[in-house]
Short mmCIF file of C-alpha atoms in Angstrom, two decimals:
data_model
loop_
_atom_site.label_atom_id
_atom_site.label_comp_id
_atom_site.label_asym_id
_atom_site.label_seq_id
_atom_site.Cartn_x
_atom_site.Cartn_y
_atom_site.Cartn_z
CA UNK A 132 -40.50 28.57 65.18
CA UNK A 133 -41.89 25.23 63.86
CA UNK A 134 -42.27 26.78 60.45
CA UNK A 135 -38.86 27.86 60.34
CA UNK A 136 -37.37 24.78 61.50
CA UNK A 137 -39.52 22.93 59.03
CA UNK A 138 -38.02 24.97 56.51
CA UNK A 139 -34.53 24.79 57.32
CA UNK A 140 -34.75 20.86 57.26
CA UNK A 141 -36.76 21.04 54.00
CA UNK A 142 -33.68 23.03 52.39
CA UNK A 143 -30.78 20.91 54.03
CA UNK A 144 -32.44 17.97 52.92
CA UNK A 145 -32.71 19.54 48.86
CA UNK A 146 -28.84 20.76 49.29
CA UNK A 147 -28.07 17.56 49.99
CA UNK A 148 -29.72 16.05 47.19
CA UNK A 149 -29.46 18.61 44.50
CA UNK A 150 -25.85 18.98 43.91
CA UNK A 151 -25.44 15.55 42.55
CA UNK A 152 -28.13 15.27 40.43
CA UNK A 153 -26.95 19.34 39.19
CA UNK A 154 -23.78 17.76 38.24
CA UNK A 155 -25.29 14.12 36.83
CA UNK A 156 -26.72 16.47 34.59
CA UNK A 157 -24.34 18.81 33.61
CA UNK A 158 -20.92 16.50 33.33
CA UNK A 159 -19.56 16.07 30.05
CA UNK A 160 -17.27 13.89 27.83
CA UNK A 161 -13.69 15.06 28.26
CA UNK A 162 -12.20 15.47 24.73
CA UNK A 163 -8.99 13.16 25.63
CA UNK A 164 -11.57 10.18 25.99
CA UNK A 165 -12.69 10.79 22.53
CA UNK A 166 -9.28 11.19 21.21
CA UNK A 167 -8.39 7.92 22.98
CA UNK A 168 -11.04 5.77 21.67
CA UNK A 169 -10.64 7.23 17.98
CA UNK A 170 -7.10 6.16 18.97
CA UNK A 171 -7.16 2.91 19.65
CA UNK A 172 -9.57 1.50 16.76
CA UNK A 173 -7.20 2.83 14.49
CA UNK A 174 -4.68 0.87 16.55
CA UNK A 175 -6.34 -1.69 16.30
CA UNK A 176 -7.57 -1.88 12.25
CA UNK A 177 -3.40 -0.84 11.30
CA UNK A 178 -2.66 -4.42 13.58
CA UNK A 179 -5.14 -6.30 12.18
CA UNK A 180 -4.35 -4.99 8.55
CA UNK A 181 -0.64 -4.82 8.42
CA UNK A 182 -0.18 -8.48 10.92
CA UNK A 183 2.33 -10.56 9.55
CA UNK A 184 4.56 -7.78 8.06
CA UNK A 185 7.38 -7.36 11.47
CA UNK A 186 8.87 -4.62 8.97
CA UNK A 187 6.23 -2.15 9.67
CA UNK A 188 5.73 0.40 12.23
CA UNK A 189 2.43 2.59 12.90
CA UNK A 190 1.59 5.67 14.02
CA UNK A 191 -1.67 7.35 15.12
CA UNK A 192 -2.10 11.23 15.52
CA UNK A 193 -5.33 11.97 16.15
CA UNK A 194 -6.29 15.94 15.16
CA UNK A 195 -7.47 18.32 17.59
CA UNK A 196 -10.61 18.70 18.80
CA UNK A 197 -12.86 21.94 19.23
CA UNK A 198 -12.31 22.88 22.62
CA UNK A 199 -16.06 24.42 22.76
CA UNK A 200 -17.70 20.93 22.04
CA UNK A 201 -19.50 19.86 25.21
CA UNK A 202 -20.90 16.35 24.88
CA UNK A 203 -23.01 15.10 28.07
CA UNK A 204 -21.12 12.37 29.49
CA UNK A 205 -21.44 9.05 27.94
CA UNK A 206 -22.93 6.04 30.45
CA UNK A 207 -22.00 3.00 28.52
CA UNK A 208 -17.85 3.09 26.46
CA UNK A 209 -18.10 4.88 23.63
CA UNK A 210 -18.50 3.14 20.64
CA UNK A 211 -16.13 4.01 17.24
CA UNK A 212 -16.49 2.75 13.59
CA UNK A 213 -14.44 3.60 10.23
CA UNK A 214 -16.18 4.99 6.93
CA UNK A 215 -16.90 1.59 4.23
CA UNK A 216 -14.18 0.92 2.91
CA UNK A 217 -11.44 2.95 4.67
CA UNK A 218 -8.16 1.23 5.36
CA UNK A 219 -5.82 2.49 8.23
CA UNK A 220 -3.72 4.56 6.50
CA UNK A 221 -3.29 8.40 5.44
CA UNK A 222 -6.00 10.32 6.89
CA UNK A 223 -8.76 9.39 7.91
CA UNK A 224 -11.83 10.22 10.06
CA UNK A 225 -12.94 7.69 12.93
CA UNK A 226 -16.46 7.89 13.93
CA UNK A 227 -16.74 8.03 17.81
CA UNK A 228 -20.46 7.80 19.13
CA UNK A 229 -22.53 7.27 22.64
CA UNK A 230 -25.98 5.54 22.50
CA UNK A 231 -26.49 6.66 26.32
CA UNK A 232 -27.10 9.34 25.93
CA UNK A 233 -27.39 9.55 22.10
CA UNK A 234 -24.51 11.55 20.43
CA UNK A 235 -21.95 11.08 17.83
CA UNK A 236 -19.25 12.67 15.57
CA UNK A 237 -16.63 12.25 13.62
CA UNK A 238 -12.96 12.78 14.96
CA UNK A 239 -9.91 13.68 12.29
CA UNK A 240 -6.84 10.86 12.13
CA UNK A 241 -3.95 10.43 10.29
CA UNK A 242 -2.24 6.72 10.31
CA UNK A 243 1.37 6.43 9.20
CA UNK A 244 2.94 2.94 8.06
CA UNK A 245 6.61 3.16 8.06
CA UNK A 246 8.42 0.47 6.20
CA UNK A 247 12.02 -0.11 4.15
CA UNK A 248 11.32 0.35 0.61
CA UNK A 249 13.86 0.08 -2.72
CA UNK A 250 15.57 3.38 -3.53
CA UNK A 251 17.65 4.52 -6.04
CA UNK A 252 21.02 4.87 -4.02
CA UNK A 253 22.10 6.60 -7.29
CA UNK A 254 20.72 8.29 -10.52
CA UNK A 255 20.93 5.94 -13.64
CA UNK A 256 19.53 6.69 -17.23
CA UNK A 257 16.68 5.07 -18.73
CA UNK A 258 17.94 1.43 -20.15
CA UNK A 259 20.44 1.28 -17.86
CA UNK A 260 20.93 -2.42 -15.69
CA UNK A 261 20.34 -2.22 -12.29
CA UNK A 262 23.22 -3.33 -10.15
CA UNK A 263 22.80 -4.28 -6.48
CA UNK A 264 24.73 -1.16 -5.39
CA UNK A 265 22.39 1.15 -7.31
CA UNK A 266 19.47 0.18 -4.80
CA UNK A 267 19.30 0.80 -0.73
CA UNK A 268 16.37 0.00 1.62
CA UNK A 269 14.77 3.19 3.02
CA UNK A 270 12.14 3.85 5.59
CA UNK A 271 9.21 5.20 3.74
CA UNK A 272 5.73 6.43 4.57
CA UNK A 273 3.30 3.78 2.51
CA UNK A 274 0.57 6.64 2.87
CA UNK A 275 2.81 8.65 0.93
CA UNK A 276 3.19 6.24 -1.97
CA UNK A 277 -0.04 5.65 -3.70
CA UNK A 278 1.98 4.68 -7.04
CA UNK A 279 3.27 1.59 -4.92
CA UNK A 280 6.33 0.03 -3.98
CA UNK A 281 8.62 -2.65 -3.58
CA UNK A 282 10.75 -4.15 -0.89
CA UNK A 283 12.91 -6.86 -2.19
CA UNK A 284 16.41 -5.77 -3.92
CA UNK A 285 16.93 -8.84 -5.23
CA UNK A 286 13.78 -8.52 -7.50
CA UNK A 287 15.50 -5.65 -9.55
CA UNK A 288 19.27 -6.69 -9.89
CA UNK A 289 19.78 -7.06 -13.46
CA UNK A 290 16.34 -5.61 -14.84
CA UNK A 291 16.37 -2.70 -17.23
CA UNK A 292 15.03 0.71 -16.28
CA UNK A 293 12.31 2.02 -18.60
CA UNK A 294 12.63 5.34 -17.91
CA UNK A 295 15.31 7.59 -15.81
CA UNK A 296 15.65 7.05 -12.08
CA UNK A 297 16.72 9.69 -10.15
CA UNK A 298 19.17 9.30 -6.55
CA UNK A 299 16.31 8.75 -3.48
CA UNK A 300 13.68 7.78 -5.98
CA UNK A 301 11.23 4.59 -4.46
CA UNK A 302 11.37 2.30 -6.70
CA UNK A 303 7.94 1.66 -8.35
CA UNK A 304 6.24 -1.85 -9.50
CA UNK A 305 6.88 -2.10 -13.60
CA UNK A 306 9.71 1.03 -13.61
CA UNK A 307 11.86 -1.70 -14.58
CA UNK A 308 11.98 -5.25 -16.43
CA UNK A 309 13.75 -7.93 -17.25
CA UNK A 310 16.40 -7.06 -20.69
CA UNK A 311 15.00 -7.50 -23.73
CA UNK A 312 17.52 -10.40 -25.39
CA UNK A 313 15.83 -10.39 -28.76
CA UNK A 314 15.04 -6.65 -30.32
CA UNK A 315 12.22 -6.51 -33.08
CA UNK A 316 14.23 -5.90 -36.53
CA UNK A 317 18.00 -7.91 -35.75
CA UNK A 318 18.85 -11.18 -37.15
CA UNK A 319 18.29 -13.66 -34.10
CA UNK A 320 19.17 -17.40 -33.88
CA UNK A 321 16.08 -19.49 -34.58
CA UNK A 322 16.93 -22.82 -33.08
CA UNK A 323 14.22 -25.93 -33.75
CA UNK A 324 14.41 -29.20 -32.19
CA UNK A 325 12.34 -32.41 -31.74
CA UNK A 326 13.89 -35.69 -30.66
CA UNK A 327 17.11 -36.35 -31.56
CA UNK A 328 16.76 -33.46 -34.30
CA UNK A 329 18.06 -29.79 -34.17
CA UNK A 330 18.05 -27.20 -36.51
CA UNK A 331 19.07 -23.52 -36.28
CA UNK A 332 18.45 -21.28 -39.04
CA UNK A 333 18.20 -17.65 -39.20
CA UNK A 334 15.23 -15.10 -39.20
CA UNK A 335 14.33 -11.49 -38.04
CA UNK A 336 12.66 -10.68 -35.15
CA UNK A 337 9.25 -9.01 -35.86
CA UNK A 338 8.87 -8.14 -31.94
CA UNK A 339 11.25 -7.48 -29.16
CA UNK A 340 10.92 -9.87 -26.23
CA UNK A 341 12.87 -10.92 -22.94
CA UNK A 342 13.71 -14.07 -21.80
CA UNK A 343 10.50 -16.73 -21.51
CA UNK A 344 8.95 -14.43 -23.75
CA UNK A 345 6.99 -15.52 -26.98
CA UNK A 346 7.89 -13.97 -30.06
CA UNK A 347 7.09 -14.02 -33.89
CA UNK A 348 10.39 -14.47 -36.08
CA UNK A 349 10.59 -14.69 -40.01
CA UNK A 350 12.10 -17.68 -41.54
CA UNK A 351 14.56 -15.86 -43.39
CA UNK A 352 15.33 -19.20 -45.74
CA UNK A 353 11.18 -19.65 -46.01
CA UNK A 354 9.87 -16.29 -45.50
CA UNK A 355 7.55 -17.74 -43.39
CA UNK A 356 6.47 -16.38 -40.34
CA UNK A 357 7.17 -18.51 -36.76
CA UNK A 358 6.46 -18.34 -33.15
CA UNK A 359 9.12 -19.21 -30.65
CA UNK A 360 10.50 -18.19 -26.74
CA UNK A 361 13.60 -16.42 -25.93
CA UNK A 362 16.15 -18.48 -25.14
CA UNK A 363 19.01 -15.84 -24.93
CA UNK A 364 20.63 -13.16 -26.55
CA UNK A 365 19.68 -13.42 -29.83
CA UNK A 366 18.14 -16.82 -29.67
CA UNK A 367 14.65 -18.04 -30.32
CA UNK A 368 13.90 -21.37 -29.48
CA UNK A 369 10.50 -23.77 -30.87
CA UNK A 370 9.58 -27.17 -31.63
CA UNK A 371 10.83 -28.79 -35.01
CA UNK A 372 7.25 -29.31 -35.84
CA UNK A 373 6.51 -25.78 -36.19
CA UNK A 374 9.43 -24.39 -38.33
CA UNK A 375 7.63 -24.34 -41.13
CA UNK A 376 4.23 -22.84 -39.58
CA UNK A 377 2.64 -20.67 -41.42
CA UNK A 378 1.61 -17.91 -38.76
#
């Protein structure tokens, strides 16, 4: 009877124990806690990188995770880190580790930056001057625009297209430039002045230029070759001393 008694204490005792070391050992990472802290680095690198800009809003969608992967249960907060030289945007994949006990992988992410962008409000043929109401500001997806963008209207009113822009087209950085005013081959103005002194005389244009842009002209009374800036339409303007520079 002692035996048994024994006994039974012996196993009451190990029932008592055992369960919660059974389950110490076999408790696992849930998958939403992974999610969550791929989550909120990328969170956190999008704020960091994009602070300053009030125009843009983020999104994080983290992918789905095997439903089969059983991690053991981290001890200390999981720690998360980003491939060199990622930046938050577009896919990417956040690595999500646990040093107690040791375990790591890496979760799928996309991050999307939505900001207003230029857009062609209307189609309009290569050359053509851009008007004010030929652009609108549009929500775009920056990961969706590796070609660039821009985000000020007022940048393009008045530049030249340099190739055909389609209605709903984003506008991309160098699609359009300021007018060339001087167009290699015309007669232009070439106007000289120093002091008191000025002097227009006329010459060719050997190169096309806008305005505040250098160009060589030919001194159509010297045949000599010059070097002035666009002043205008049709105007080149240089210093007196260098009308007669040989170039």
């Amino acid at each position: 009877m002692n035996i048994c008694r024994s006994l039974l204490i012996y196993v009451l005792a190990m029932a008592a124990v055992l369960p919660a070391s059974a389950v110490a050992a076999t408790a696992i990472q849930s998958l939403d806690s992974i999610a969550a802290a791929a989550s909120q680095r990328l969170h956190a690198e999008a704020d960091a990188h994009w602070r300053g800009d009030d125009a843009v809003t983020v999104g994080v969608s983290v992918g789905r995770l095997d439903a089969r992967l059983r991690l053991p249960a981290c001890s200390l907060p999981l720690e998360t880190d980003l491939p060199p030289g990622a930046r938050p945007l577009g896919p990417v994949a956040v690595g999500v580790r646990c040093t107690t006990p040791a375990w790591s992988l890496f979760v799928p992410a996309r991050v999307s930056v939505n900001r207003p962008v230029v857009v062609m409000a209307v189609s309009r043929n290569r050359g053509a001057t851009l008007d004010k109401a030929d652009l609108v500001l549009e929500n775009r997806d920056l990961a969706t625009l590796p070609g660039g963008y821009l985000t000020d209207i007022e940048e393009l009113v008045g530049m030249q297209l340099r190739r055909t822009a389609s209605a709903g087209m984003v506008m991309l950085p160098g699609i359009a430039a300021a007018p060339e005013l001087v167009q290699r081959g015309e007669r232009v103005v070439l106007q000289a002045a120093g002091g008191t002194i000025a002097v227009q005389v006329e010459g060719e244009a050997l190169a096309s230029g806008a305005l505040g842009e250098r160009v060589r002209v030919r001194n159509l009374a010297t045949r000599r070759v010059v070097e002035g800036t666009v002043g205008g339409e049709g105007l080149v303007i240089m210093g007196l001393a260098g009308l007669g520079r040989v170039r």
